[in-house]
Short mmCIF file of C-alpha atoms in Angstrom, two decimals:
data_model
loop_
_atom_site.label_atom_id
_atom_site.label_comp_id
_atom_site.label_asym_id
_atom_site.label_seq_id
_atom_site.Cartn_x
_atom_site.Cartn_y
_atom_site.Cartn_z
CA UNK E 1 56.08 11.29 -1.28
CA UNK E 2 54.70 12.38 2.10
CA UNK E 3 51.08 11.32 2.47
CA UNK E 4 49.60 14.29 4.33
CA UNK E 5 45.81 14.12 4.60
CA UNK E 6 44.14 17.24 3.23
CA UNK E 7 40.44 18.13 3.38
CA UNK E 8 39.05 20.86 1.12
CA UNK E 9 35.81 22.16 2.67
CA UNK E 10 33.32 23.77 0.27
CA UNK E 11 30.34 25.85 1.32
CA UNK E 12 27.92 28.02 -0.67
CA UNK E 13 27.63 30.22 2.43
CA UNK E 14 29.73 33.24 3.39
CA UNK E 15 31.51 31.31 6.14
CA UNK E 16 32.52 27.73 6.82
CA UNK E 17 31.13 26.26 10.02
CA UNK E 18 33.75 26.11 12.81
CA UNK E 19 31.93 22.99 14.04
CA UNK E 20 32.79 21.11 10.85
CA UNK E 21 36.38 22.40 10.83
CA UNK E 22 36.91 21.18 14.39
CA UNK E 23 35.29 17.83 13.65
CA UNK E 24 37.54 17.21 10.65
CA UNK E 25 40.74 18.12 12.48
CA UNK E 26 39.80 16.11 15.58
CA UNK E 27 39.03 13.13 13.34
CA UNK E 28 42.62 13.19 12.12
CA UNK E 29 43.01 15.36 9.01
CA UNK E 30 46.44 17.02 8.86
CA UNK E 31 45.18 20.08 7.00
CA UNK E 32 41.73 21.59 6.47
CA UNK E 33 41.16 24.35 3.91
CA UNK E 34 37.80 26.19 3.70
CA UNK E 35 36.33 27.66 0.49
CA UNK E 36 33.33 29.99 0.87
CA UNK E 37 30.66 31.32 -1.51
CA UNK E 38 31.13 28.22 -3.68
CA UNK E 39 28.52 27.74 -6.41
CA UNK E 40 27.55 24.48 -8.07
CA UNK E 41 29.41 25.55 -11.20
CA UNK E 42 32.61 26.02 -9.15
CA UNK E 43 32.73 22.43 -7.92
CA UNK E 44 34.21 20.78 -11.00
CA UNK E 45 37.16 23.15 -11.21
CA UNK E 46 37.95 22.99 -7.50
CA UNK E 47 37.74 19.20 -7.40
CA UNK E 48 39.91 18.76 -10.48
CA UNK E 49 42.53 21.13 -9.05
CA UNK E 50 42.61 18.90 -5.97
CA UNK E 51 42.61 15.72 -8.05
CA UNK E 52 45.42 16.57 -10.46
CA UNK E 53 47.75 18.13 -7.88
CA UNK E 54 48.64 14.74 -6.36
CA UNK E 55 49.58 11.42 -7.98
CA UNK E 56 46.92 8.69 -7.87
CA UNK E 57 48.60 6.76 -5.05
CA UNK E 58 48.48 9.87 -2.83
CA UNK E 59 45.20 11.24 -4.10
CA UNK E 60 43.21 9.00 -1.77
CA UNK E 61 44.62 11.10 1.09
CA UNK E 62 42.68 14.06 -0.32
CA UNK E 63 39.05 14.73 0.54
CA UNK E 64 36.28 17.21 -0.21
CA UNK E 65 33.63 18.13 2.34
CA UNK E 66 30.42 19.84 1.22
CA UNK E 67 28.65 22.09 3.72
CA UNK E 68 25.92 24.73 3.44
CA UNK E 69 22.24 24.56 4.40
CA UNK E 70 20.55 23.12 1.32
CA UNK E 71 19.95 19.38 0.89
CA UNK E 72 19.33 19.40 -2.85
CA UNK E 73 22.31 21.65 -3.55
CA UNK E 74 24.62 19.49 -1.41
CA UNK E 75 23.51 16.37 -3.28
CA UNK E 76 23.98 18.14 -6.61
CA UNK E 77 27.47 19.15 -5.50
CA UNK E 78 28.31 15.53 -4.67
CA UNK E 79 27.18 14.53 -8.16
CA UNK E 80 29.27 17.30 -9.71
CA UNK E 81 32.30 16.23 -7.69
CA UNK E 82 31.82 12.60 -8.70
CA UNK E 83 31.64 13.51 -12.38
CA UNK E 84 34.75 15.69 -12.04
CA UNK E 85 36.95 12.65 -11.32
CA UNK E 86 39.30 11.44 -14.02
CA UNK E 87 40.37 7.88 -13.04
CA UNK E 88 42.88 7.00 -11.79
CA UNK E 89 42.89 10.57 -10.42
CA UNK E 90 40.17 10.39 -7.75
CA UNK E 91 39.47 11.67 -4.23
CA UNK E 92 36.79 11.15 -1.57
CA UNK E 93 33.71 13.34 -1.01
CA UNK E 94 31.43 13.75 2.03
CA UNK E 95 28.41 16.07 2.31
CA UNK E 96 26.80 17.12 5.58
CA UNK E 97 25.18 20.56 5.15
CA UNK E 98 24.61 22.22 8.53
CA UNK E 99 25.31 18.82 10.10
CA UNK E 100 21.85 17.82 8.93
CA UNK E 101 22.74 14.60 7.15
CA UNK E 102 24.37 13.08 10.22
CA UNK E 103 21.68 14.51 12.54
CA UNK E 104 18.86 13.00 10.49
CA UNK E 105 20.69 9.69 10.33
CA UNK E 106 21.17 9.65 14.09
CA UNK E 107 17.53 10.53 14.80
CA UNK E 108 16.11 7.79 12.59
CA UNK E 109 18.62 5.21 13.87
CA UNK E 110 17.66 6.03 17.46
CA UNK E 111 13.97 5.66 16.64
CA UNK E 112 14.54 2.39 14.81
CA UNK E 113 16.40 0.89 17.75
CA UNK E 114 13.74 2.06 20.21
CA UNK E 115 10.91 0.55 18.17
CA UNK E 116 12.74 -2.76 18.04
CA UNK E 117 13.81 -2.81 21.70
CA UNK E 118 10.52 -1.75 23.27
CA UNK E 119 7.97 -3.09 20.79
CA UNK E 120 9.74 -5.63 18.58
CA UNK E 121 8.71 -3.62 15.55
CA UNK E 122 10.51 -1.94 12.67
CA UNK E 123 10.25 1.22 10.63
CA UNK E 124 8.78 -0.76 7.73
CA UNK E 125 5.04 -0.20 7.72
CA UNK E 126 5.13 2.31 10.58
CA UNK E 127 3.31 5.61 10.08
CA UNK E 128 5.96 8.32 10.55
CA UNK E 129 4.94 11.98 10.73
CA UNK E 130 7.68 14.57 10.19
CA UNK E 131 7.24 18.11 11.47
CA UNK E 132 9.79 20.60 10.16
CA UNK E 133 9.96 18.74 6.87
CA UNK E 134 10.84 21.86 4.89
CA UNK E 135 14.21 21.96 6.67
CA UNK E 136 17.26 19.85 5.85
CA UNK E 137 17.00 17.50 8.85
CA UNK E 138 13.30 16.88 8.27
CA UNK E 139 13.84 16.30 4.55
CA UNK E 140 16.61 13.74 5.09
CA UNK E 141 14.76 12.01 7.92
CA UNK E 142 11.71 11.60 5.71
CA UNK E 143 13.76 10.06 2.90
CA UNK E 144 15.61 7.68 5.21
CA UNK E 145 12.39 6.48 6.86
CA UNK E 146 10.62 6.11 3.51
CA UNK E 147 13.50 4.09 2.07
CA UNK E 148 13.19 1.79 5.09
CA UNK E 149 9.56 1.12 4.22
CA UNK E 150 7.81 3.55 6.57
CA UNK E 151 4.62 5.35 5.57
CA UNK E 152 5.88 8.91 5.82
CA UNK E 153 3.87 12.11 6.08
CA UNK E 154 5.71 15.43 5.80
CA UNK E 155 3.91 18.34 7.44
CA UNK E 156 3.96 21.96 6.29
CA UNK E 157 3.55 24.55 9.03
CA UNK E 158 2.60 27.21 6.44
CA UNK E 159 0.25 25.16 4.29
CA UNK E 160 0.69 22.34 1.83
CA UNK E 161 2.33 23.99 -1.18
CA UNK E 162 5.97 23.73 -0.07
CA UNK E 163 5.69 20.16 1.23
CA UNK E 164 3.94 19.13 -1.98
CA UNK E 165 6.96 20.38 -3.91
CA UNK E 166 9.30 18.56 -1.52
CA UNK E 167 7.35 15.31 -1.85
CA UNK E 168 7.58 15.58 -5.64
CA UNK E 169 11.34 16.26 -5.46
CA UNK E 170 11.87 13.28 -3.15
CA UNK E 171 9.97 11.00 -5.52
CA UNK E 172 11.99 12.21 -8.51
CA UNK E 173 15.40 11.95 -6.83
CA UNK E 174 15.01 8.87 -4.62
CA UNK E 175 12.06 6.96 -6.06
CA UNK E 176 10.17 6.83 -2.76
CA UNK E 177 6.79 8.32 -1.94
CA UNK E 178 6.04 10.58 1.01
CA UNK E 179 2.67 12.19 1.67
CA UNK E 180 2.46 15.98 2.05
CA UNK E 181 0.05 17.39 4.62
CA UNK E 182 -1.13 20.78 5.84
CA UNK E 183 -0.21 21.38 9.48
CA UNK E 184 -0.92 25.10 9.57
CA UNK E 185 -3.45 24.86 12.43
CA UNK E 186 -3.43 23.13 15.81
CA UNK E 187 -6.48 21.10 14.78
CA UNK E 188 -4.74 19.79 11.67
CA UNK E 189 -1.59 18.91 13.61
CA UNK E 190 -3.68 17.04 16.17
CA UNK E 191 -5.42 15.04 13.46
CA UNK E 192 -2.12 14.14 11.77
CA UNK E 193 -0.53 13.12 15.05
CA UNK E 194 -3.53 10.92 15.85
CA UNK E 195 -2.51 8.51 13.07
CA UNK E 196 1.22 8.50 13.83
CA UNK E 197 3.29 5.69 15.31
CA UNK E 198 6.47 7.80 15.15
CA UNK E 199 6.81 11.55 15.50
CA UNK E 200 9.96 13.22 14.17
CA UNK E 201 10.20 16.86 15.25
CA UNK E 202 12.78 18.75 13.20
CA UNK E 203 11.41 22.28 13.39
CA UNK E 204 13.48 25.42 13.91
CA UNK E 205 15.35 25.85 17.19
CA UNK E 206 13.18 27.24 19.96
CA UNK E 207 9.88 26.50 18.21
CA UNK E 208 7.34 24.25 19.93
CA UNK E 209 5.32 22.28 17.40
CA UNK E 210 3.56 19.67 19.56
CA UNK E 211 1.86 20.21 22.93
CA UNK E 212 1.42 17.74 25.76
CA UNK E 213 -2.34 17.79 25.11
CA UNK E 214 -1.78 16.76 21.50
CA UNK E 215 0.51 13.93 22.64
CA UNK E 216 -2.15 12.64 25.03
CA UNK E 217 -4.60 12.40 22.15
CA UNK E 218 -2.15 10.47 19.96
CA UNK E 219 -3.19 6.98 21.03
CA UNK E 220 -1.15 5.16 18.36
CA UNK E 221 2.08 7.06 19.02
CA UNK E 222 4.99 4.98 20.34
CA UNK E 223 8.11 7.14 19.82
CA UNK E 224 8.69 10.88 19.60
CA UNK E 225 12.10 12.31 18.67
CA UNK E 226 13.04 15.99 18.80
CA UNK E 227 16.27 17.58 17.49
CA UNK E 228 15.57 21.00 19.04
CA UNK E 229 18.00 21.71 21.89
CA UNK E 230 16.93 25.35 22.36
CA UNK E 231 14.07 26.05 24.82
CA UNK E 232 11.21 25.59 24.44
CA UNK E 233 11.47 22.02 23.19
CA UNK E 234 9.79 21.10 19.93
CA UNK E 235 7.72 18.52 21.79
CA UNK E 236 6.35 19.60 25.16
CA UNK E 237 7.71 17.51 28.03
CA UNK E 238 10.50 15.93 26.00
CA UNK E 239 13.80 16.64 27.75
CA UNK E 240 16.92 17.27 25.66
CA UNK E 241 18.73 14.36 27.34
CA UNK E 242 15.85 11.87 27.06
CA UNK E 243 16.90 8.37 26.03
CA UNK E 244 13.66 6.59 25.19
CA UNK E 245 12.12 7.96 28.41
CA UNK E 246 8.35 7.80 28.96
CA UNK E 247 6.56 11.10 28.55
CA UNK E 248 4.36 11.60 31.60
CA UNK E 249 1.90 8.77 32.05
CA UNK E 250 1.66 8.07 28.34
CA UNK E 251 2.81 5.04 26.38
CA UNK E 252 4.96 7.20 24.10
CA UNK E 253 8.69 7.47 24.81
CA UNK E 254 10.84 10.44 23.90
CA UNK E 255 14.32 10.78 22.42
CA UNK E 256 15.89 14.17 23.05
CA UNK E 257 18.24 16.41 21.10
CA UNK E 258 21.35 15.66 23.17
CA UNK E 259 20.83 11.92 22.88
CA UNK E 260 20.51 12.32 19.11
CA UNK E 261 23.43 14.76 19.06
CA UNK E 262 25.79 12.35 20.81
CA UNK E 263 25.21 9.78 18.07
CA UNK E 264 25.39 12.46 15.35
CA UNK E 265 28.85 13.45 16.64
CA UNK E 266 30.06 9.85 16.45
CA UNK E 267 28.67 9.45 12.93
CA UNK E 268 30.26 12.60 11.52
CA UNK E 269 33.58 11.84 13.17
CA UNK E 270 33.34 8.23 12.03
CA UNK E 271 32.76 9.16 8.39
CA UNK E 272 35.74 11.53 8.44
CA UNK E 273 37.89 8.73 9.87
CA UNK E 274 36.63 6.32 7.23
CA UNK E 275 37.63 8.82 4.54
CA UNK E 276 41.10 9.13 6.02
CA UNK E 277 41.55 5.37 6.21
CA UNK E 278 39.93 4.48 2.88
CA UNK E 279 41.93 2.50 0.34
CA UNK E 280 39.82 3.79 -2.55
CA UNK E 281 37.67 6.91 -3.02
CA UNK E 282 34.39 7.04 -1.12
CA UNK E 283 31.31 9.24 -1.52
CA UNK E 284 29.16 9.83 1.57
CA UNK E 285 25.71 11.39 1.93
CA UNK E 286 22.93 10.97 4.52
CA UNK E 287 22.22 7.40 3.45
CA UNK E 288 25.79 6.41 4.30
CA UNK E 289 25.47 8.34 7.54
CA UNK E 290 22.39 6.28 8.39
CA UNK E 291 24.20 3.03 7.68
CA UNK E 292 26.93 4.02 10.15
CA UNK E 293 24.46 5.35 12.74
CA UNK E 294 22.50 2.11 12.58
CA UNK E 295 25.65 0.04 13.08
CA UNK E 296 26.67 2.15 16.08
CA UNK E 297 23.25 1.65 17.67
CA UNK E 298 23.36 -2.16 17.50
#
């Protein structure tokens, strides 16, 4: 039987991202089929239709990609897809909602390498402050850093209630602790930044969260990373193409959105290629994306 590679792309949104479609095809899939407005309850039926339509020895050439904009929902969809398998009828699954899983992985991997290269230090024990933690990139970055042993603070721009709920959800799902904090005023942001060794800026595009004056007062800060590529930058003075470049006359170095994005592209493409070449079913989320990003940065 012909072993055409087929990727079924599921999204809870009204449209599938053209970015993800292009990435999958450029990575080598023969056919890509989008499914929109997919709910969690739809996943089992769709996956089992894909599973049972091909014999087990060809099933490995079938994949499911989970998109959207919601971290928890994407992870729940992976779990639903995993439980829908009926061995030996199995296929591979990869989630990357809004490209956030691979973006978060790339950002943390870049920071980890910079800490090691410039300071001989690791994420373990480092105080990491995440701005934009209510978004998918910030959420995943916080989990990755916490699982690596960092002391992570997630900052809420609109008070502490939402980040408290996120911290509780992270503890329940991943077994790691992150500290919620109120960053609703400039004074509170300044105080939080004053204790940080690493700043991860994952706020909305075009939103500046940290000023140059606040950076100058952050005497412990070594690395700042920003995923915002839309002016103004999330961190003042941090260029989109910065590759561990010093910010002004300060000790802190910056990693810009394009530098992170270049690695993110390689990670997403790499995971698609691993799915295509796998000899048994694989299941990829942001933790797998981080493992690949870290290996690419060595």
